[in-house]
mmCIF file of C-alpha atoms in Angstrom:
data_model
loop_
_atom_site.group_PDB
_atom_site.id
_atom_site.type_symbol
_atom_site.label_atom_id
_atom_site.label_comp_id
_atom_site.label_asym_id
_atom_site.label_seq_id
_atom_site.Cartn_x
_atom_site.Cartn_y
_atom_site.Cartn_z
ATOM 1 C CA MET A 713 22.283 -48.997 4.151
ATOM 2 C CA GLY A 714 18.907 -47.186 4.148
ATOM 3 C CA LYS A 715 19.786 -45.912 7.841
ATOM 4 C CA GLU A 716 23.408 -44.697 6.955
ATOM 5 C CA LYS A 717 21.857 -42.668 4.069
ATOM 6 C CA SER A 718 19.191 -41.204 6.343
ATOM 7 C CA SER A 719 22.044 -40.222 8.782
ATOM 8 C CA GLU A 720 24.194 -38.645 6.364
ATOM 9 C CA ASN A 721 21.467 -36.446 5.220
ATOM 10 C CA SER A 722 20.652 -35.372 8.448
ATOM 11 C CA PRO A 723 22.652 -32.506 9.318
ATOM 12 C CA LYS A 724 21.867 -31.107 5.852
ATOM 13 C CA LYS A 725 18.338 -31.570 6.900
ATOM 14 C CA LYS A 726 18.783 -29.746 10.132
ATOM 15 C CA SER A 727 20.666 -27.073 8.540
ATOM 16 C CA LYS A 728 17.850 -26.511 5.992
ATOM 17 C CA LEU A 729 15.502 -26.619 8.900
ATOM 18 C CA PHE A 730 17.549 -23.828 10.782
ATOM 19 C CA LYS A 731 17.621 -21.542 8.026
ATOM 20 C CA ILE A 732 13.846 -22.276 7.728
ATOM 21 C CA ILE A 733 13.139 -21.498 11.283
ATOM 22 C CA GLY A 734 15.509 -18.255 10.981
ATOM 23 C CA ILE A 735 13.594 -16.733 8.188
ATOM 24 C CA VAL A 736 10.215 -17.407 9.677
ATOM 25 C CA ILE A 737 11.628 -15.584 12.920
ATOM 26 C CA ILE A 738 12.620 -12.774 10.814
ATOM 27 C CA SER A 739 9.040 -12.700 9.385
ATOM 28 C CA LEU A 740 7.600 -12.677 12.882
ATOM 29 C CA ILE A 741 10.304 -10.167 13.762
ATOM 30 C CA LEU A 742 8.871 -7.815 10.932
ATOM 31 C CA VAL A 743 5.301 -8.367 11.883
ATOM 32 C CA VAL A 744 5.608 -7.593 15.457
ATOM 33 C CA ALA A 745 7.822 -4.622 14.864
ATOM 34 C CA ILE A 746 4.998 -3.052 12.290
ATOM 35 C CA THR A 747 2.652 -3.952 14.882
ATOM 36 C CA ALA A 748 4.347 -2.229 17.670
ATOM 37 C CA TYR A 749 5.454 0.728 15.683
ATOM 38 C CA PHE A 750 1.845 1.527 14.959
ATOM 39 C CA LEU A 751 0.394 0.796 18.430
ATOM 40 C CA LEU A 752 3.141 2.860 20.136
ATOM 41 C CA LYS A 753 2.891 5.964 17.694
ATOM 42 C CA THR A 754 0.510 8.562 18.882
ATOM 43 C CA PRO A 755 -1.563 10.505 16.555
ATOM 44 C CA ALA A 756 0.407 13.515 16.675
ATOM 45 C CA ASP A 757 3.204 11.425 15.153
ATOM 46 C CA LYS A 758 1.136 9.835 12.522
ATOM 47 C CA GLY A 759 1.051 11.177 8.930
ATOM 48 C CA ALA A 760 1.728 11.049 5.419
ATOM 49 C CA TYR A 761 4.609 11.197 3.201
ATOM 50 C CA ILE A 762 5.877 11.436 -0.360
ATOM 51 C CA GLN A 763 7.315 8.030 -1.386
ATOM 52 C CA ALA A 764 7.850 8.863 -4.916
ATOM 53 C CA PHE A 765 7.131 11.316 -7.644
ATOM 54 C CA GLU A 766 8.475 12.436 -11.170
ATOM 55 C CA GLY A 767 7.553 15.239 -13.615
ATOM 56 C CA ASP A 768 5.583 18.200 -12.885
ATOM 57 C CA VAL A 769 4.275 17.970 -9.239
ATOM 58 C CA GLN A 770 3.275 20.556 -6.483
ATOM 59 C CA VAL A 771 2.550 20.233 -2.837
ATOM 60 C CA PHE A 772 0.603 22.757 -0.804
ATOM 61 C CA THR A 773 1.850 22.994 2.603
ATOM 62 C CA LYS A 774 2.389 25.707 5.165
ATOM 63 C CA ASN A 775 0.119 27.764 3.100
ATOM 64 C CA SER A 776 1.950 27.885 -0.299
ATOM 65 C CA TRP A 777 2.590 25.797 -3.396
ATOM 66 C CA GLN A 778 5.953 24.286 -3.279
ATOM 67 C CA ALA A 779 8.234 21.757 -5.036
ATOM 68 C CA PRO A 780 7.946 18.110 -3.232
ATOM 69 C CA VAL A 781 10.895 16.453 -1.643
ATOM 70 C CA LEU A 782 11.396 12.559 -1.473
ATOM 71 C CA ASN A 783 10.177 11.156 1.874
ATOM 72 C CA GLN A 784 8.634 14.712 2.634
ATOM 73 C CA GLU A 785 6.106 14.581 5.535
ATOM 74 C CA LEU A 786 2.482 16.014 5.034
ATOM 75 C CA SER A 787 -0.184 17.014 7.510
ATOM 76 C CA LEU A 788 -3.883 17.621 7.532
ATOM 77 C CA ASN A 789 -5.222 19.449 4.873
ATOM 78 C CA ASP A 790 -1.945 19.481 2.832
ATOM 79 C CA LYS A 791 -2.565 19.119 -1.147
ATOM 80 C CA ILE A 792 -0.686 17.239 -3.653
ATOM 81 C CA LYS A 793 -1.133 18.736 -7.349
ATOM 82 C CA THR A 794 0.132 16.760 -10.536
ATOM 83 C CA SER A 795 0.100 18.296 -14.106
ATOM 84 C CA THR A 796 1.981 15.967 -16.606
ATOM 85 C CA GLY A 797 3.815 14.240 -13.630
ATOM 86 C CA SER A 798 2.617 11.691 -10.772
ATOM 87 C CA ALA A 799 3.521 10.858 -7.352
ATOM 88 C CA THR A 800 3.208 8.007 -4.860
ATOM 89 C CA LEU A 801 1.734 8.808 -1.312
ATOM 90 C CA LEU A 802 1.637 7.011 1.832
ATOM 91 C CA LEU A 803 -0.785 7.456 4.465
ATOM 92 C CA MET A 804 0.320 6.190 7.969
ATOM 93 C CA GLU A 805 2.196 3.260 6.224
ATOM 94 C CA LYS A 806 -1.398 1.877 5.875
ATOM 95 C CA ALA A 807 -2.929 3.343 2.647
ATOM 96 C CA ILE A 808 -0.721 3.589 -0.619
ATOM 97 C CA ILE A 809 -2.271 6.411 -2.931
ATOM 98 C CA SER A 810 -0.862 6.554 -6.686
ATOM 99 C CA ILE A 811 -1.721 9.880 -8.028
ATOM 100 C CA GLU A 812 -2.156 9.995 -12.021
ATOM 101 C CA PRO A 813 -1.391 13.284 -14.377
ATOM 102 C CA ASN A 814 -3.578 15.950 -13.915
ATOM 103 C CA THR A 815 -5.201 15.084 -10.540
ATOM 104 C CA GLU A 816 -5.119 16.932 -7.143
ATOM 105 C CA ILE A 817 -5.914 15.492 -3.844
ATOM 106 C CA GLU A 818 -6.048 16.824 -0.197
ATOM 107 C CA ILE A 819 -5.636 14.902 3.164
ATOM 108 C CA SER A 820 -8.850 15.367 4.898
ATOM 109 C CA SER A 821 -8.417 13.157 7.905
ATOM 110 C CA LEU A 822 -5.652 11.177 9.720
ATOM 111 C CA ALA A 823 -8.018 10.028 12.436
ATOM 112 C CA GLU A 824 -7.051 7.041 14.512
ATOM 113 C CA ASN A 825 -9.259 4.933 12.902
ATOM 114 C CA ASP A 826 -10.259 6.418 9.648
ATOM 115 C CA LEU A 827 -8.037 7.679 7.030
ATOM 116 C CA LYS A 828 -9.731 9.756 4.197
ATOM 117 C CA ILE A 829 -8.735 12.190 1.539
ATOM 118 C CA LYS A 830 -10.478 14.333 -0.993
ATOM 119 C CA GLN A 831 -10.037 13.936 -4.480
ATOM 120 C CA ASN A 832 -10.789 17.246 -6.101
ATOM 121 C CA SER A 833 -10.006 16.134 -9.739
ATOM 122 C CA GLY A 834 -8.442 13.383 -11.802
ATOM 123 C CA SER A 835 -7.528 9.853 -11.024
ATOM 124 C CA THR A 836 -5.973 7.897 -8.557
ATOM 125 C CA TRP A 837 -5.169 4.064 -7.867
ATOM 126 C CA ASN A 838 -5.590 3.178 -4.197
ATOM 127 C CA LYS A 839 -4.270 0.519 -2.038
ATOM 128 C CA PHE A 840 -5.306 -0.037 1.443
ATOM 129 C CA LEU A 841 -3.150 -2.272 3.464
ATOM 130 C CA GLY A 842 -5.547 -2.672 6.616
ATOM 131 C CA ILE A 843 -2.626 -3.152 8.908
ATOM 132 C CA VAL A 844 -3.604 -2.563 12.696
ATOM 133 C CA GLY A 845 -4.603 0.667 13.768
ATOM 134 C CA VAL A 846 -6.924 1.869 11.046
ATOM 135 C CA ASP A 847 -10.199 0.207 10.430
ATOM 136 C CA THR A 848 -11.468 2.239 7.247
ATOM 137 C CA TYR A 849 -10.038 4.436 4.149
ATOM 138 C CA SER A 850 -12.337 6.417 1.966
ATOM 139 C CA VAL A 851 -11.940 8.817 -0.873
ATOM 140 C CA GLU A 852 -14.149 11.763 -1.691
ATOM 141 C CA THR A 853 -14.746 13.416 -4.861
ATOM 142 C CA PRO A 854 -17.090 15.946 -6.002
ATOM 143 C CA ASN A 855 -19.447 13.836 -7.165
ATOM 144 C CA ALA A 856 -19.299 10.522 -4.749
ATOM 145 C CA VAL A 857 -17.562 8.496 -2.049
ATOM 146 C CA ALA A 858 -15.773 5.577 -2.049
ATOM 147 C CA SER A 859 -15.485 3.510 1.433
ATOM 148 C CA VAL A 860 -13.292 0.416 1.670
ATOM 149 C CA ARG A 861 -11.857 -2.543 4.187
ATOM 150 C CA GLY A 862 -8.627 -4.047 2.953
ATOM 151 C CA THR A 863 -8.657 -3.568 -0.802
ATOM 152 C CA GLU A 864 -7.446 -1.924 -4.059
ATOM 153 C CA PHE A 865 -9.058 0.321 -6.144
ATOM 154 C CA ASN A 866 -9.376 3.322 -8.785
ATOM 155 C CA ILE A 867 -11.089 6.617 -8.700
ATOM 156 C CA LYS A 868 -12.222 9.199 -10.855
ATOM 157 C CA ASN A 869 -14.804 11.831 -10.622
ATOM 158 C CA ASN A 870 -17.731 9.698 -12.193
ATOM 159 C CA SER A 871 -16.119 6.171 -11.662
ATOM 160 C CA ALA A 872 -14.790 3.449 -9.534
ATOM 161 C CA ILE A 873 -13.151 0.310 -10.561
ATOM 162 C CA VAL A 874 -12.338 -2.201 -7.950
ATOM 163 C CA THR A 875 -9.221 -4.443 -8.404
ATOM 164 C CA GLU A 876 -9.137 -6.336 -5.084
ATOM 165 C CA GLY A 877 -11.467 -6.533 -2.235
ATOM 166 C CA THR A 878 -14.951 -4.623 -2.227
ATOM 167 C CA VAL A 879 -15.792 -0.769 -2.152
ATOM 168 C CA ASN A 880 -19.246 0.938 -1.173
ATOM 169 C CA TYR A 881 -19.379 3.266 -3.673
ATOM 170 C CA GLY A 882 -22.022 5.909 -4.515
ATOM 171 C CA ASN A 883 -23.584 9.275 -3.294
ATOM 172 C CA GLU A 884 -26.605 10.480 -1.567
ATOM 173 C CA LYS A 885 -28.999 9.363 -4.231
ATOM 174 C CA SER A 886 -27.633 5.617 -4.414
ATOM 175 C CA THR A 887 -24.694 3.549 -3.270
ATOM 176 C CA ILE A 888 -23.717 0.191 -4.344
ATOM 177 C CA LEU A 889 -21.181 -2.702 -3.162
ATOM 178 C CA LEU A 890 -18.635 -3.299 -5.956
ATOM 179 C CA ASN A 891 -16.355 -6.599 -5.834
ATOM 180 C CA LYS A 892 -13.162 -7.688 -7.546
ATOM 181 C CA TYR A 893 -13.019 -6.511 -11.226
ATOM 182 C CA GLU A 894 -15.958 -4.712 -11.131
ATOM 183 C CA LYS A 895 -16.671 -0.959 -12.178
ATOM 184 C CA ALA A 896 -19.467 1.574 -11.280
ATOM 185 C CA GLU A 897 -20.443 5.098 -13.111
ATOM 186 C CA ILE A 898 -22.087 7.515 -11.496
ATOM 187 C CA ASN A 899 -24.729 9.961 -13.468
ATOM 188 C CA GLU A 900 -28.156 11.699 -13.338
ATOM 189 C CA ASN A 901 -29.915 8.081 -13.109
ATOM 190 C CA GLY A 902 -27.659 7.136 -9.953
ATOM 191 C CA THR A 903 -24.851 4.649 -9.423
ATOM 192 C CA ASN A 904 -24.743 1.694 -11.819
ATOM 193 C CA LYS A 905 -22.242 -1.229 -12.801
ATOM 194 C CA VAL A 906 -20.870 -1.120 -16.312
ATOM 195 C CA GLU A 907 -18.429 -3.342 -18.320
ATOM 196 C CA LEU A 908 -14.799 -3.202 -17.906
ATOM 197 C CA THR A 909 -13.249 -1.997 -21.318
ATOM 198 C CA LYS A 910 -10.141 -3.798 -22.888
ATOM 199 C CA GLU A 911 -7.880 -0.671 -22.076
ATOM 200 C CA GLU A 912 -9.142 -0.582 -18.335
ATOM 201 C CA LYS A 913 -8.238 -4.315 -17.928
ATOM 202 C CA SER A 914 -4.859 -3.721 -19.337
ATOM 203 C CA GLN A 915 -4.314 -0.731 -16.815
ATOM 204 C CA ILE A 916 -5.489 -2.974 -14.055
ATOM 205 C CA LEU A 917 -2.644 -5.459 -14.846
ATOM 206 C CA GLU A 918 -0.056 -2.783 -14.842
ATOM 207 C CA ARG A 919 -1.153 -1.181 -11.859
ATOM 208 C CA LYS A 920 -0.879 -4.169 -9.903
ATOM 209 C CA LYS A 921 2.532 -4.434 -10.983
ATOM 210 C CA GLU A 922 3.289 -1.078 -9.561
ATOM 211 C CA THR A 923 1.814 -1.528 -6.418
ATOM 212 C CA LEU A 924 3.557 -4.830 -5.921
ATOM 213 C CA ASN A 925 6.760 -2.742 -6.517
ATOM 214 C CA ASN A 926 5.353 -0.078 -3.869
ATOM 215 C CA LEU A 927 5.018 -2.724 -1.226
ATOM 216 C CA LYS A 928 8.350 -4.449 -2.006
ATOM 217 C CA SER A 929 9.866 -0.665 -0.913
ATOM 218 C CA LEU A 930 7.769 -0.284 2.303
ATOM 219 C CA ARG A 931 8.683 -3.858 3.013
ATOM 220 C CA THR A 932 12.626 -2.908 2.544
ATOM 221 C CA SER A 933 12.054 0.147 4.759
ATOM 222 C CA GLU A 934 10.988 -2.046 7.272
ATOM 223 C CA ILE A 935 13.790 -4.469 7.273
ATOM 224 C CA GLU A 936 15.964 -1.248 7.561
ATOM 225 C CA LYS A 937 14.433 -0.104 10.512
ATOM 226 C CA ASN A 938 14.991 -3.341 12.368
ATOM 227 C CA LYS A 939 18.277 -4.211 11.050
ATOM 228 C CA PHE A 940 19.653 -4.766 14.572
ATOM 229 C CA LEU A 941 17.142 -7.622 15.291
ATOM 230 C CA VAL A 942 17.610 -8.928 11.509
ATOM 231 C CA ASN A 943 21.471 -9.289 11.540
ATOM 232 C CA LYS A 944 21.059 -10.969 14.984
ATOM 233 C CA VAL A 945 18.870 -13.772 13.497
ATOM 234 C CA LYS A 946 21.319 -14.107 10.284
ATOM 235 C CA ASP A 947 24.136 -14.534 12.427
ATOM 236 C CA MET A 948 22.644 -17.142 14.560
ATOM 237 C CA TYR A 949 21.209 -19.323 11.870
ATOM 238 C CA LYS A 950 24.162 -18.493 8.962
ATOM 239 C CA LEU A 951 21.521 -17.056 6.703
ATOM 240 C CA THR A 952 22.368 -14.482 3.835
ATOM 241 C CA ASP A 953 20.355 -11.886 2.284
ATOM 242 C CA ALA A 954 19.754 -13.854 -0.549
ATOM 243 C CA ASP A 955 18.028 -16.385 1.729
ATOM 244 C CA ILE A 956 15.955 -13.832 3.161
ATOM 245 C CA ASN A 957 15.094 -12.002 -0.249
ATOM 246 C CA MET A 958 14.120 -15.319 -1.609
ATOM 247 C CA TYR A 959 11.810 -16.327 0.946
ATOM 248 C CA LEU A 960 10.236 -12.715 0.836
ATOM 249 C CA GLU A 961 9.838 -12.828 -3.004
ATOM 250 C CA LYS A 962 7.996 -16.135 -2.586
ATOM 251 C CA ILE A 963 5.630 -14.437 -0.136
#
């Protein structure tokens, strides 16, 4: 009896196994496609674009301030300024910058191994993805510089908060290493760690949700770019979009 039961379940197990294999293949395809995309692109192709915006936002490009356009490409030395609005900028699809109200940033480097922005005023939340092709990402304010490797953090003129990974933060007087859920402020005495406030802890939770949504949007974009390969695997293993989405949501 035990052998018969095992035999009956065998096709189901095989079917489930094929689906898992198919989803894994799709995941590998996406990884390979993203890697190839960044390896094959030349420095001239690389840039930045506006992933999202709302409210009063202005872009300085081609020697003038103008209203932004969704998915608008930006170049070296271009600026984004928010007043009552906010915006999300993607640098070479490797760094996500959430620009809060009353903030101005400038793209200061799109070098092969070094992304940089100047934050002239205001506040940004930054998520560096650390994908193939770029080793470091830094944000420079009038008072400090934050340099990171694969991390998520908030920067204002005189403070930094790390929500993931580590950040070297400071100026010519002193620089310290900040770890996850640590904050530092700069004053006349140098760079010092301080306690997070309740409001800042709440902001971190909300920001993590928004970052997750940004990553999902980026993931969807990559799937669309490789639709042909994805459809081939779906047909081969009888997968549905729901199967793929369920697996990716777990990730």
